[in-house]
PDB file of C-alpha atoms and ligand atoms in Angstrom:
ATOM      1  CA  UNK B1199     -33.791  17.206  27.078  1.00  0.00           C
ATOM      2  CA  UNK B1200     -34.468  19.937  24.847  1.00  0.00           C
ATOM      3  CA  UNK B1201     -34.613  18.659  21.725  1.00  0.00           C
ATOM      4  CA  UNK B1202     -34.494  21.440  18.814  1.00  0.00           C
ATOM      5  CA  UNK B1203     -31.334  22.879  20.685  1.00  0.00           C
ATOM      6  CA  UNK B1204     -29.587  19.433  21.096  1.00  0.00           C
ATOM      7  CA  UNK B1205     -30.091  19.246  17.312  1.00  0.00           C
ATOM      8  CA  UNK B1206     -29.054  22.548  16.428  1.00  0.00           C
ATOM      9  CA  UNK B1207     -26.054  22.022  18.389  1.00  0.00           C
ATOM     10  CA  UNK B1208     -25.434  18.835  16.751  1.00  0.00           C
ATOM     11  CA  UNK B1209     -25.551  20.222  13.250  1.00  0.00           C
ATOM     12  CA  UNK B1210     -23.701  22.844  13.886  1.00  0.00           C
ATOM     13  CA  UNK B1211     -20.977  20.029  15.321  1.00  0.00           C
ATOM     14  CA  UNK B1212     -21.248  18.883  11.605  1.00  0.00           C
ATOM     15  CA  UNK B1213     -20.785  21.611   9.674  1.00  0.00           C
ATOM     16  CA  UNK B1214     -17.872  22.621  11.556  1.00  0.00           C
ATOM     17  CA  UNK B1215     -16.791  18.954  10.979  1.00  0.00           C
ATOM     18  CA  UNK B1216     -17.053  19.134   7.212  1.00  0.00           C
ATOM     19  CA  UNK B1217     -15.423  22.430   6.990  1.00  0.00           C
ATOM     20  CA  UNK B1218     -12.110  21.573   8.530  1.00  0.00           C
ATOM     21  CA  UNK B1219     -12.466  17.950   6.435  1.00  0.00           C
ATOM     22  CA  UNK B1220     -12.734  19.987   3.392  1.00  0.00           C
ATOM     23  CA  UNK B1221     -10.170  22.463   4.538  1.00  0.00           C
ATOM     24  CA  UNK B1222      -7.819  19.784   4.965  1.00  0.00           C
ATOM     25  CA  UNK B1223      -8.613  18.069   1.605  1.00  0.00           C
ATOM     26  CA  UNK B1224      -7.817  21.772  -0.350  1.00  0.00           C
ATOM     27  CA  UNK B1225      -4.197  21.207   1.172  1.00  0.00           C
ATOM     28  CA  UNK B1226      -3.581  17.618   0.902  1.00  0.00           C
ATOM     29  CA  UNK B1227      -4.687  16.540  -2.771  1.00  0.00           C
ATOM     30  CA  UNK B1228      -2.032  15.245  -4.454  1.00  0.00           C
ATOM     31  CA  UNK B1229      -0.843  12.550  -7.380  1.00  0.00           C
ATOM     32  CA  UNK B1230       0.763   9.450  -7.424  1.00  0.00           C
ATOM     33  CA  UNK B1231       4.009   9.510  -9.603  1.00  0.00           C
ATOM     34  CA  UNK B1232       3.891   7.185 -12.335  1.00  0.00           C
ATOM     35  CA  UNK B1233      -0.071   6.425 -11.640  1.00  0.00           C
ATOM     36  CA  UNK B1234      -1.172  10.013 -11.891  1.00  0.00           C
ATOM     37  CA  UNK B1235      -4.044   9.096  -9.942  1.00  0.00           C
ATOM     38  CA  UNK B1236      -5.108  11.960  -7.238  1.00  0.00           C
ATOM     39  CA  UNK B1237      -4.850  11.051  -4.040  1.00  0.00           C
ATOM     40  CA  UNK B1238      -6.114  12.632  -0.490  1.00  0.00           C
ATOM     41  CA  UNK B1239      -2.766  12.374   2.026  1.00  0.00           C
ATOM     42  CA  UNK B1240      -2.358  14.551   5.086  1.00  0.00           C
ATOM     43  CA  UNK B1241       0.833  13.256   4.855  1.00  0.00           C
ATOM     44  CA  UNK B1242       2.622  14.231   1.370  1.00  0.00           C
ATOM     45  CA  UNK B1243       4.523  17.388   2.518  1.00  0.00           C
ATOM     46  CA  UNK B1244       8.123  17.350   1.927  1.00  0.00           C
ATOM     47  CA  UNK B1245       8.504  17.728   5.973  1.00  0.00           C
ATOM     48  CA  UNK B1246       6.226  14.668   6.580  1.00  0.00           C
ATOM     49  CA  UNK B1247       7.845  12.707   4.177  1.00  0.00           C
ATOM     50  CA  UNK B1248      11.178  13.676   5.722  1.00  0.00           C
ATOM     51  CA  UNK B1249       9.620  12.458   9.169  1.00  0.00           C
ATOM     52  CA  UNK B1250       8.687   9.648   7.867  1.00  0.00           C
ATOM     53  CA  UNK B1251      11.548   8.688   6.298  1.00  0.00           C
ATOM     54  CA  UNK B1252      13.111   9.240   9.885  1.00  0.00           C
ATOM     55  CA  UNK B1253      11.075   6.344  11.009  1.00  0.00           C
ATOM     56  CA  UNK B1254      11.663   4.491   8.260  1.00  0.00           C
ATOM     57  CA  UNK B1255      14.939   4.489   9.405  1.00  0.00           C
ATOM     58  CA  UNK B1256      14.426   3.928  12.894  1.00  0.00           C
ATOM     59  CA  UNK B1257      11.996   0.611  12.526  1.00  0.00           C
ATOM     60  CA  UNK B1258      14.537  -1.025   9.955  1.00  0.00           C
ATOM     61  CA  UNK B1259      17.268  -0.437  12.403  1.00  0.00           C
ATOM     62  CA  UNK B1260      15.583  -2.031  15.371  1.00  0.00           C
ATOM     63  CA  UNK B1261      14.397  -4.877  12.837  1.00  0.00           C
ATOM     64  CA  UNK B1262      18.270  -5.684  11.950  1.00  0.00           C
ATOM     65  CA  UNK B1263      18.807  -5.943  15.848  1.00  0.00           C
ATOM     66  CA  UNK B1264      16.106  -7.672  16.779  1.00  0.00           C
ATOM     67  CA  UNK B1265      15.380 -10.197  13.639  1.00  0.00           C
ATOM     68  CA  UNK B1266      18.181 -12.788  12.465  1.00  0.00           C
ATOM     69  CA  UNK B1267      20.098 -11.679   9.768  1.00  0.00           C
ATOM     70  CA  UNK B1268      20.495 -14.085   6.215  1.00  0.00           C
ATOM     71  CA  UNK B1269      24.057 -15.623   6.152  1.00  0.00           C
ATOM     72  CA  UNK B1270      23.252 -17.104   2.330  1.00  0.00           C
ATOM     73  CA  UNK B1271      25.587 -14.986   0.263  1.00  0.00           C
ATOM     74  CA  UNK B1272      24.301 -16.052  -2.823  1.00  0.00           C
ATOM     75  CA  UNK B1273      20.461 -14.683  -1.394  1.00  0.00           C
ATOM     76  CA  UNK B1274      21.862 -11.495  -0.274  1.00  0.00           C
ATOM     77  CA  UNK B1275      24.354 -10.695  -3.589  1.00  0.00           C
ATOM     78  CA  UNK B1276      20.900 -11.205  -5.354  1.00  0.00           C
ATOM     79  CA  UNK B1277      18.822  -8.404  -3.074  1.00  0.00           C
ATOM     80  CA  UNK B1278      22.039  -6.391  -3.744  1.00  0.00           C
ATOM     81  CA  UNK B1279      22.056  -6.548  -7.445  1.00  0.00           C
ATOM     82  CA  UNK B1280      18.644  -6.078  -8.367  1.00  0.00           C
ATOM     83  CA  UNK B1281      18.313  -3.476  -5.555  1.00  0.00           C
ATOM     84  CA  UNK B1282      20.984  -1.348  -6.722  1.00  0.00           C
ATOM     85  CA  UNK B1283      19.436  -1.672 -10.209  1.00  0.00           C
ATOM     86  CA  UNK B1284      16.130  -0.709  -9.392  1.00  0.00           C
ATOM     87  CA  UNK B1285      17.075   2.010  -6.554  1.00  0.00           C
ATOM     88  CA  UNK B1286      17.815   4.339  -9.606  1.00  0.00           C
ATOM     89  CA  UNK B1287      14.137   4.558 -11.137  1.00  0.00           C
ATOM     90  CA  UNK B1288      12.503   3.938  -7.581  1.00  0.00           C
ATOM     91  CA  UNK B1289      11.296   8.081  -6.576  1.00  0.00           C
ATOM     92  CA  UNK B1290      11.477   7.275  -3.024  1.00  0.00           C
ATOM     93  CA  UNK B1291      11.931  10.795  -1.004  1.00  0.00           C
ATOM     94  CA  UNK B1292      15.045  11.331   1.314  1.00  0.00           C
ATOM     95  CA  UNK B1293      16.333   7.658   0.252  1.00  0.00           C
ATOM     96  CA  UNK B1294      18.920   6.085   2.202  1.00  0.00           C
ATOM     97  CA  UNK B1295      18.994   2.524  -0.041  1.00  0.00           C
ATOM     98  CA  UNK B1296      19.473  -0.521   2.167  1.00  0.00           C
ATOM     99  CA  UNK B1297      18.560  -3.961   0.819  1.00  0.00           C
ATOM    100  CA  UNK B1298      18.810  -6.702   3.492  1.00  0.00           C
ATOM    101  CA  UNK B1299      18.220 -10.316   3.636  1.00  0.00           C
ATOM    102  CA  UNK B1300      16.737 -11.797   6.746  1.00  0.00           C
ATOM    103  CA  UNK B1301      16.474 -15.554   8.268  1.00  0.00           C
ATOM    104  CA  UNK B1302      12.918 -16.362   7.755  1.00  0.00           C
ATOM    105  CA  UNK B1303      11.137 -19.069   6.207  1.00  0.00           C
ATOM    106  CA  UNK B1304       7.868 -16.936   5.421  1.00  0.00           C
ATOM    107  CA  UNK B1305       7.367 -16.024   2.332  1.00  0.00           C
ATOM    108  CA  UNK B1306       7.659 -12.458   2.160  1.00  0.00           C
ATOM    109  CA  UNK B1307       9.077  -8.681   1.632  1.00  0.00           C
ATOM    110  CA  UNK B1308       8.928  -5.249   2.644  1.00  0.00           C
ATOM    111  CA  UNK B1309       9.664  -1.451   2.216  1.00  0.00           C
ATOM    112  CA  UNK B1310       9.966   1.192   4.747  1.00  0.00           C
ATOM    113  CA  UNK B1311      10.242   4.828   3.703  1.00  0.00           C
ATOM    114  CA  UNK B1312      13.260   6.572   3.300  1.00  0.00           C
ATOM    115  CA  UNK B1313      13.832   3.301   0.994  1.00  0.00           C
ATOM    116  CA  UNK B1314      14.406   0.446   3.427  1.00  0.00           C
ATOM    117  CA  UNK B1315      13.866  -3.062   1.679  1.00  0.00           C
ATOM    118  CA  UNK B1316      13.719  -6.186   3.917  1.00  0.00           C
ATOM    119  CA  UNK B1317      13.099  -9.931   2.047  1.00  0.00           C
ATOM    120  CA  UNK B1318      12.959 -12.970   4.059  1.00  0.00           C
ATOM    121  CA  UNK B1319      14.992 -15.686   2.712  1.00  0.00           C
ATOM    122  CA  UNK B1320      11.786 -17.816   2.340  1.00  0.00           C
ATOM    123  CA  UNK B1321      10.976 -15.902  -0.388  1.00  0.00           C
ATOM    124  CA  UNK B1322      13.475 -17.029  -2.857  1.00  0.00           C
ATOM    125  CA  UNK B1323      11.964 -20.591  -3.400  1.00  0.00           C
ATOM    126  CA  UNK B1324       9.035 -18.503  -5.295  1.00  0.00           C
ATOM    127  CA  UNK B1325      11.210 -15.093  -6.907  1.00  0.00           C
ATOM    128  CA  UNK B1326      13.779 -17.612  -8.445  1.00  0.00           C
ATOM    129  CA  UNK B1327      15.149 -15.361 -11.034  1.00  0.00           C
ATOM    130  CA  UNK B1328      16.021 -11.570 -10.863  1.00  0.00           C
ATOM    131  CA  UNK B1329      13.185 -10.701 -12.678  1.00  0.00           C
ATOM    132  CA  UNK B1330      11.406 -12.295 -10.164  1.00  0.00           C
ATOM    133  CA  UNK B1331      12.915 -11.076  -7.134  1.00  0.00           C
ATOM    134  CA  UNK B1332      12.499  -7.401  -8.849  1.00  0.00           C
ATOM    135  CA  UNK B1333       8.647  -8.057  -9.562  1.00  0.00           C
ATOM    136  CA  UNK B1334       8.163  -8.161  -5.452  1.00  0.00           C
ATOM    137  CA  UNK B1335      11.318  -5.353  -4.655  1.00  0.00           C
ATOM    138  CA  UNK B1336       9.019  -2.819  -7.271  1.00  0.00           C
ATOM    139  CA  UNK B1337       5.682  -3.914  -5.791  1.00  0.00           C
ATOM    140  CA  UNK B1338       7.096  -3.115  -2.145  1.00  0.00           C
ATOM    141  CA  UNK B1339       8.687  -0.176  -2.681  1.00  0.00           C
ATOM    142  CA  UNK B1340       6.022   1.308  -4.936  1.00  0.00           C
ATOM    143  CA  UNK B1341       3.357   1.516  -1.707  1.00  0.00           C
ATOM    144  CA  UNK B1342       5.905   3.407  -0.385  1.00  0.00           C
ATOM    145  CA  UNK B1343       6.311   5.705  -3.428  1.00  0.00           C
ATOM    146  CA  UNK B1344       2.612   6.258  -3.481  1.00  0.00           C
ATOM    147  CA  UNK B1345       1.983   7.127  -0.451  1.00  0.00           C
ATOM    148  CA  UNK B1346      -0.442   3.827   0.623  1.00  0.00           C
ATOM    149  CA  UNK B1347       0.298   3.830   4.511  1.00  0.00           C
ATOM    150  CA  UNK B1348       0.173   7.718   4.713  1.00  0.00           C
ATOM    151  CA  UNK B1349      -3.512   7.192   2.154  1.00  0.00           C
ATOM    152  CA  UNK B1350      -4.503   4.994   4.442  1.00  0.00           C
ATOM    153  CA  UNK B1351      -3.910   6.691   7.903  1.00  0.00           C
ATOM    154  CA  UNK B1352      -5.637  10.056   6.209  1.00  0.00           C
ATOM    155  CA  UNK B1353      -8.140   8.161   5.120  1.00  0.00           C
ATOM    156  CA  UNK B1354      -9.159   6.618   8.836  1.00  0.00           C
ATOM    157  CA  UNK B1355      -9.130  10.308   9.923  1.00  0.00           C
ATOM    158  CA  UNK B1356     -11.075  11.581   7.168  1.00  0.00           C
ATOM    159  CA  UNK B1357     -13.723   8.667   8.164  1.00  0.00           C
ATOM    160  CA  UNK B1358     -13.722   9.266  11.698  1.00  0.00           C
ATOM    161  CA  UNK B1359     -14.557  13.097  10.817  1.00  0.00           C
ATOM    162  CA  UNK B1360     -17.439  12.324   8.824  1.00  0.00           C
ATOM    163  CA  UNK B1361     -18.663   9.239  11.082  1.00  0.00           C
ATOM    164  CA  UNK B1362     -18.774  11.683  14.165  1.00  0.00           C
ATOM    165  CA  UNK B1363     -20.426  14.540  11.807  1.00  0.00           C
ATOM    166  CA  UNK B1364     -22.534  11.467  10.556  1.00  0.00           C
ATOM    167  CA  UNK B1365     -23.851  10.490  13.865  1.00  0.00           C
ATOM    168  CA  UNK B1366     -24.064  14.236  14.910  1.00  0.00           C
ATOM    169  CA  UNK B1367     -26.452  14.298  12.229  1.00  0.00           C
ATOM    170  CA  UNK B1368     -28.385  11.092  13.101  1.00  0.00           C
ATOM    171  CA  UNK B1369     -28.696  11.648  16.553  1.00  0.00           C
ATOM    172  CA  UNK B1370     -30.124  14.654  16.430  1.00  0.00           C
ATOM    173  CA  UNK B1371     -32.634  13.594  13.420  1.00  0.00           C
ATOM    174  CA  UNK B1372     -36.222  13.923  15.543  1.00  0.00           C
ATOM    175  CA  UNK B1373     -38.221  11.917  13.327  1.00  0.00           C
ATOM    176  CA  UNK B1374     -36.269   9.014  13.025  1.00  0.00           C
ATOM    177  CA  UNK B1375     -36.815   6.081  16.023  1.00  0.00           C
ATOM    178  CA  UNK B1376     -34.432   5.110  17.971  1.00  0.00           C
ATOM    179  CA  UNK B1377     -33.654   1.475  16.323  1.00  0.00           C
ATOM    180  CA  UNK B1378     -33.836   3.292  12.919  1.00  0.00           C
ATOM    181  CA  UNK B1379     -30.501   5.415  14.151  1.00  0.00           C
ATOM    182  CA  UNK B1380     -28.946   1.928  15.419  1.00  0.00           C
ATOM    183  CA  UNK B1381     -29.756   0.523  11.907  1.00  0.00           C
ATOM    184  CA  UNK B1382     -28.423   4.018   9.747  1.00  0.00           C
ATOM    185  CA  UNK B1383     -25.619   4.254  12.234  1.00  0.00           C
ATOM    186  CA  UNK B1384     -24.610   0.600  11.454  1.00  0.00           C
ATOM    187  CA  UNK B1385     -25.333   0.710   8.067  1.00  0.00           C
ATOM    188  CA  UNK B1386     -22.485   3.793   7.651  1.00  0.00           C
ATOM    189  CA  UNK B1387     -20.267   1.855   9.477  1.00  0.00           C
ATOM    190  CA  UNK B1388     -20.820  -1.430   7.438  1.00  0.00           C
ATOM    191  CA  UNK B1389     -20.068   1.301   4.196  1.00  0.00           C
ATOM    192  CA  UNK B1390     -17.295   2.344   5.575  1.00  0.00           C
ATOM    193  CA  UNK B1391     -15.716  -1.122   6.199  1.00  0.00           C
ATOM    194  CA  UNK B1392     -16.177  -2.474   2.808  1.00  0.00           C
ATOM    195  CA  UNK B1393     -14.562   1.404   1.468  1.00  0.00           C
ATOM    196  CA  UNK B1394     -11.938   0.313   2.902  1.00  0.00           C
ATOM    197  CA  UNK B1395     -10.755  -2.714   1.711  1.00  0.00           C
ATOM    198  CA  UNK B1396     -11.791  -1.986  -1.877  1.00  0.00           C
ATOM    199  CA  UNK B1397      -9.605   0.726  -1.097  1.00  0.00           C
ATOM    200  CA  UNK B1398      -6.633  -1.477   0.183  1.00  0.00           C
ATOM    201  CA  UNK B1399      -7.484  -3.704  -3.084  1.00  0.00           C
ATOM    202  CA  UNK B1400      -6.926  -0.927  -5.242  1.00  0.00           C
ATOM    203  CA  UNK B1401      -3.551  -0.399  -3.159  1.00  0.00           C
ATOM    204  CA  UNK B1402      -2.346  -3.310  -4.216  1.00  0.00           C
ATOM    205  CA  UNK B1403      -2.956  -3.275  -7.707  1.00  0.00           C
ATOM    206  CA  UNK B1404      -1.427  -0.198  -8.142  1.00  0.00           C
ATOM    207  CA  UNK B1405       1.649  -1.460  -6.694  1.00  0.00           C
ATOM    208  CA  UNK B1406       1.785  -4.009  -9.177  1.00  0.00           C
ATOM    209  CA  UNK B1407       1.521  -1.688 -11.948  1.00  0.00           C
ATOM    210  CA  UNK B1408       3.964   0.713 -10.648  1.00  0.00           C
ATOM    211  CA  UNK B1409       6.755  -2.364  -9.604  1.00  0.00           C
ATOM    212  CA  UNK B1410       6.231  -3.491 -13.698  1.00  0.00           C
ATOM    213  CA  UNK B1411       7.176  -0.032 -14.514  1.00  0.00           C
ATOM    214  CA  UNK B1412      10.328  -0.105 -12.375  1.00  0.00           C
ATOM    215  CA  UNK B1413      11.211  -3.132 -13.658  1.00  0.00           C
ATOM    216  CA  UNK B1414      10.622  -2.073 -17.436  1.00  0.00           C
ATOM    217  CA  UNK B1415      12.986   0.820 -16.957  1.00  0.00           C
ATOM    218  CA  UNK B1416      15.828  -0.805 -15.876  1.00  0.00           C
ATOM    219  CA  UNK B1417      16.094  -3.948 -17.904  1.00  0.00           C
ATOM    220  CA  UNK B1418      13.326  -6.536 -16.198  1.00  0.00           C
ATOM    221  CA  UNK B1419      11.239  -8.187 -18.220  1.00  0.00           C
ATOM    222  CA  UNK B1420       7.415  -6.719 -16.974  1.00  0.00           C
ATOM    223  CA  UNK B1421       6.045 -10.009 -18.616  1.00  0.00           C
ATOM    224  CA  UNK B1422       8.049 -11.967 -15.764  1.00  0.00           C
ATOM    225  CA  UNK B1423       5.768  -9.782 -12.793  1.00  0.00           C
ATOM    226  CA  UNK B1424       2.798 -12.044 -14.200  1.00  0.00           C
ATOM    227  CA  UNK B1425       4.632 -15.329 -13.807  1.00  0.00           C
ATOM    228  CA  UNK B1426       5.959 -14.815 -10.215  1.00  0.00           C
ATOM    229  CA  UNK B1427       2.498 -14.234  -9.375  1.00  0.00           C
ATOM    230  CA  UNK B1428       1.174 -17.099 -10.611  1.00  0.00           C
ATOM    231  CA  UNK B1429       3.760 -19.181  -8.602  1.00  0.00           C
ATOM    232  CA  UNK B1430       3.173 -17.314  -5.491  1.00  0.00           C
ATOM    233  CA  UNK B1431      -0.680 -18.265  -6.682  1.00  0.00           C
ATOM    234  CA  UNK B1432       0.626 -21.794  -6.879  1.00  0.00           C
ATOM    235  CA  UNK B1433       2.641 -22.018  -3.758  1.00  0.00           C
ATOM    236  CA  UNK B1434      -0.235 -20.332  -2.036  1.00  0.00           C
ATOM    237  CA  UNK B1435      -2.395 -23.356  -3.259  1.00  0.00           C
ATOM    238  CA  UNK B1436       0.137 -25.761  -2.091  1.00  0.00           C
ATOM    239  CA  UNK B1437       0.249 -24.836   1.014  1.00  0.00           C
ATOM    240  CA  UNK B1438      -3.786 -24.747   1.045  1.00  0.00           C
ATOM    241  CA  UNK B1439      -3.999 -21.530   2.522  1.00  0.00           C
ATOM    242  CA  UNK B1440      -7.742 -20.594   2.701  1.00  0.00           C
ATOM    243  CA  UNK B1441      -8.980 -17.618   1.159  1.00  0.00           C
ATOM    244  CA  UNK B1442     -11.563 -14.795   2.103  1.00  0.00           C
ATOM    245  CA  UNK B1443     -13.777 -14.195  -0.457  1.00  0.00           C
ATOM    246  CA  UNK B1444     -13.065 -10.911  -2.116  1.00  0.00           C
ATOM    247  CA  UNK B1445     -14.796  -8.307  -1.091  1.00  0.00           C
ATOM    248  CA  UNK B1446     -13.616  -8.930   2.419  1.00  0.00           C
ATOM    249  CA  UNK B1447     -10.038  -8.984   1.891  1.00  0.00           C
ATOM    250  CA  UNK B1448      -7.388  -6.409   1.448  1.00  0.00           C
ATOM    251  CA  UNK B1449      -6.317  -8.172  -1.132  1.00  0.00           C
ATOM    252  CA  UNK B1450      -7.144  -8.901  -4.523  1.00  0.00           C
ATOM    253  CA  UNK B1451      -7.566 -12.509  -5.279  1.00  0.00           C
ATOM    254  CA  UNK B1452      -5.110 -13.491  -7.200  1.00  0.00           C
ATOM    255  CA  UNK B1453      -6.712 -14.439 -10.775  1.00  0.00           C
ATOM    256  CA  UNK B1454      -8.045 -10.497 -10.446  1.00  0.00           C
ATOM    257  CA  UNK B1455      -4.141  -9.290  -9.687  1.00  0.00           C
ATOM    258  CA  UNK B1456      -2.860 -11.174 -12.659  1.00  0.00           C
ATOM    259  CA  UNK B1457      -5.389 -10.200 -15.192  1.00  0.00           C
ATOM    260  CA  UNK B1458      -5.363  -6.567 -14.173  1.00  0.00           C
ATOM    261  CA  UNK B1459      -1.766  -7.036 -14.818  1.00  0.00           C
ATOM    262  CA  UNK B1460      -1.457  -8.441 -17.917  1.00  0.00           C
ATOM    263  CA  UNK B1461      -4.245  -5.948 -18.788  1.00  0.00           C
ATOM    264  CA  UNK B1462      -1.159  -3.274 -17.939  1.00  0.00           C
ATOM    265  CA  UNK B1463       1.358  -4.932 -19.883  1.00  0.00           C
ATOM    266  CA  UNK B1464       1.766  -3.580 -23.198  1.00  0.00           C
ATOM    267  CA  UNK B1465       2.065   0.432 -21.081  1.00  0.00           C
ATOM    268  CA  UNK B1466       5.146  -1.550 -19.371  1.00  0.00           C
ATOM    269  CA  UNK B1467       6.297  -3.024 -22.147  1.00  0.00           C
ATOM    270  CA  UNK B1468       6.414   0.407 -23.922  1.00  0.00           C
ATOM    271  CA  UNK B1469       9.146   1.526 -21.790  1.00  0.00           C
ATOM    272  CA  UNK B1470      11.074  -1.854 -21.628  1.00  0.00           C
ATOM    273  CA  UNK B1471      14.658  -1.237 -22.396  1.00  0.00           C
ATOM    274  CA  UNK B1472      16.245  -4.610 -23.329  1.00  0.00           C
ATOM    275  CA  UNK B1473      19.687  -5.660 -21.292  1.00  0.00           C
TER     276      UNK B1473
HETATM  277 ZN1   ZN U 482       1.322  -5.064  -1.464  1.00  0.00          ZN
END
């Protein structure tokens, strides 16, 4: 093969790779509300958000059809209440507030755009109070206020972009051996991995910072988001789940969530407004 034009033609692959990365990145910076941290979303225009609040809509739907619905009125007035209460600080675009309980033992929540909240009735042996149950509403609907999935799918485009222009680049590298491209090429993917879930990580703790702000501005004590945690740390220890060590899981442990919360605290407590 001919090498110097398999190289130039690699290069030029590349560069042309780069450009329309950093062409996209000129028209999709943007900043969290709340965090004011910029973020890189191909998905933050007021049509995509629209779109995806379609979806949003269209996955909860088929979830109330196909997943049993929570009979326990005194579970679902709860989801209700707080909801309601925290629906009005929550900037969720084209929200269509629904808060529904479903018939599941696992301990667990979720938000959908367009401002879709699901919670499993196993989750009320650990939320207990309001303040509780609005600790893991807040954290829920705050990925969906900043943007995390939408982050998250740009930034699995944005890698595959500069993989290919990566490999473009190794590939047509002359003086480098063959196992010495295996190893870089490896190496960039190994990178990219751990990016990622330090990425997730950070995800998540900015949901909790954002879900004690919610909470804070409509009555919640933000002090209470660091005891639920601790007793869904507890419960988790109970049940002896196992646990990753950090840096490959896309979650924080949870001694690093709770003292990055309490580190947030008094900027929550600033804006609590006492019942
Ligand atoms: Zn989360």
């Amino acid at each position: 093969m001919d090498q110097p034009a398999t190289r130039k033609r690699f290069l030029s692959c590349a560069r042309y790779l780069f450009a329309v990365l950093s062409i996209l990145s000129l028209f999709s910076c943007t900043v969290v509300p709340d965090s004011g941290r910029q973020q890189f979303n191909f998905y933050s225009s007021p049509e995509k958000q629209a779109r995806l609040a379609q979806m949003g809509f269209d996955e909860f739907n088929k979830l109330k059809q196909s997943k049993k619905l929570s009979s326990h009125s005194a579970y679902k007035e709860q989801v209700r209440r707080v909801g309601k209460r925290l629906s009005h600080v929550m900037p969720v675009p084209n929200a269509q507030w629904e808060f529904i309980v479903f018939d599941d033992p696992e301990p667990n929540a979720f938000a959908f755009p367009g401002g879709k909240v699901g919670v499993n009735s196993g989750l009320f042996q650990i939320t207990k109070t309001d303040a509780g149950l609005a600790t893991v509403i807040g954290h829920e609907v705050a990925h969906v206020v900043a943007s995390h999935a939408g982050e998250r799918m740009t930034g699995n485009i944005a890698t595959a972009i500069a993989g290919a222009a990566a490999y473009g680049i190794i590939a047509s590298n002359t003086d480098m051996s063959t196992g010495q491209r295996a190893a870089t090429a490896g190496a960039l993917g190994g990178v990219g991995t751990l990016n990622s879930l330090r990425f997730s990580r950070g995800q998540e703790l900015e949901a909790d910072r954002l879900g004690a702000l919610y909470m804070a501005r409509t009555g919640y004590d933000p002090r209470e988001a660091v005891n639920l945690w601790i007793r869904f740390a507890n419960f988790k220890l109970s049940k002896g789940s196992g646990r990753k060590p950090e840096f490959l899981s896309t979650h924080p442990l949870d001694s690093t969530r709770i003292n990055a919360l309490e580190r947030f605290l008094p900027r929550a407590l600033a804006e609590y407004q006492r019942p």
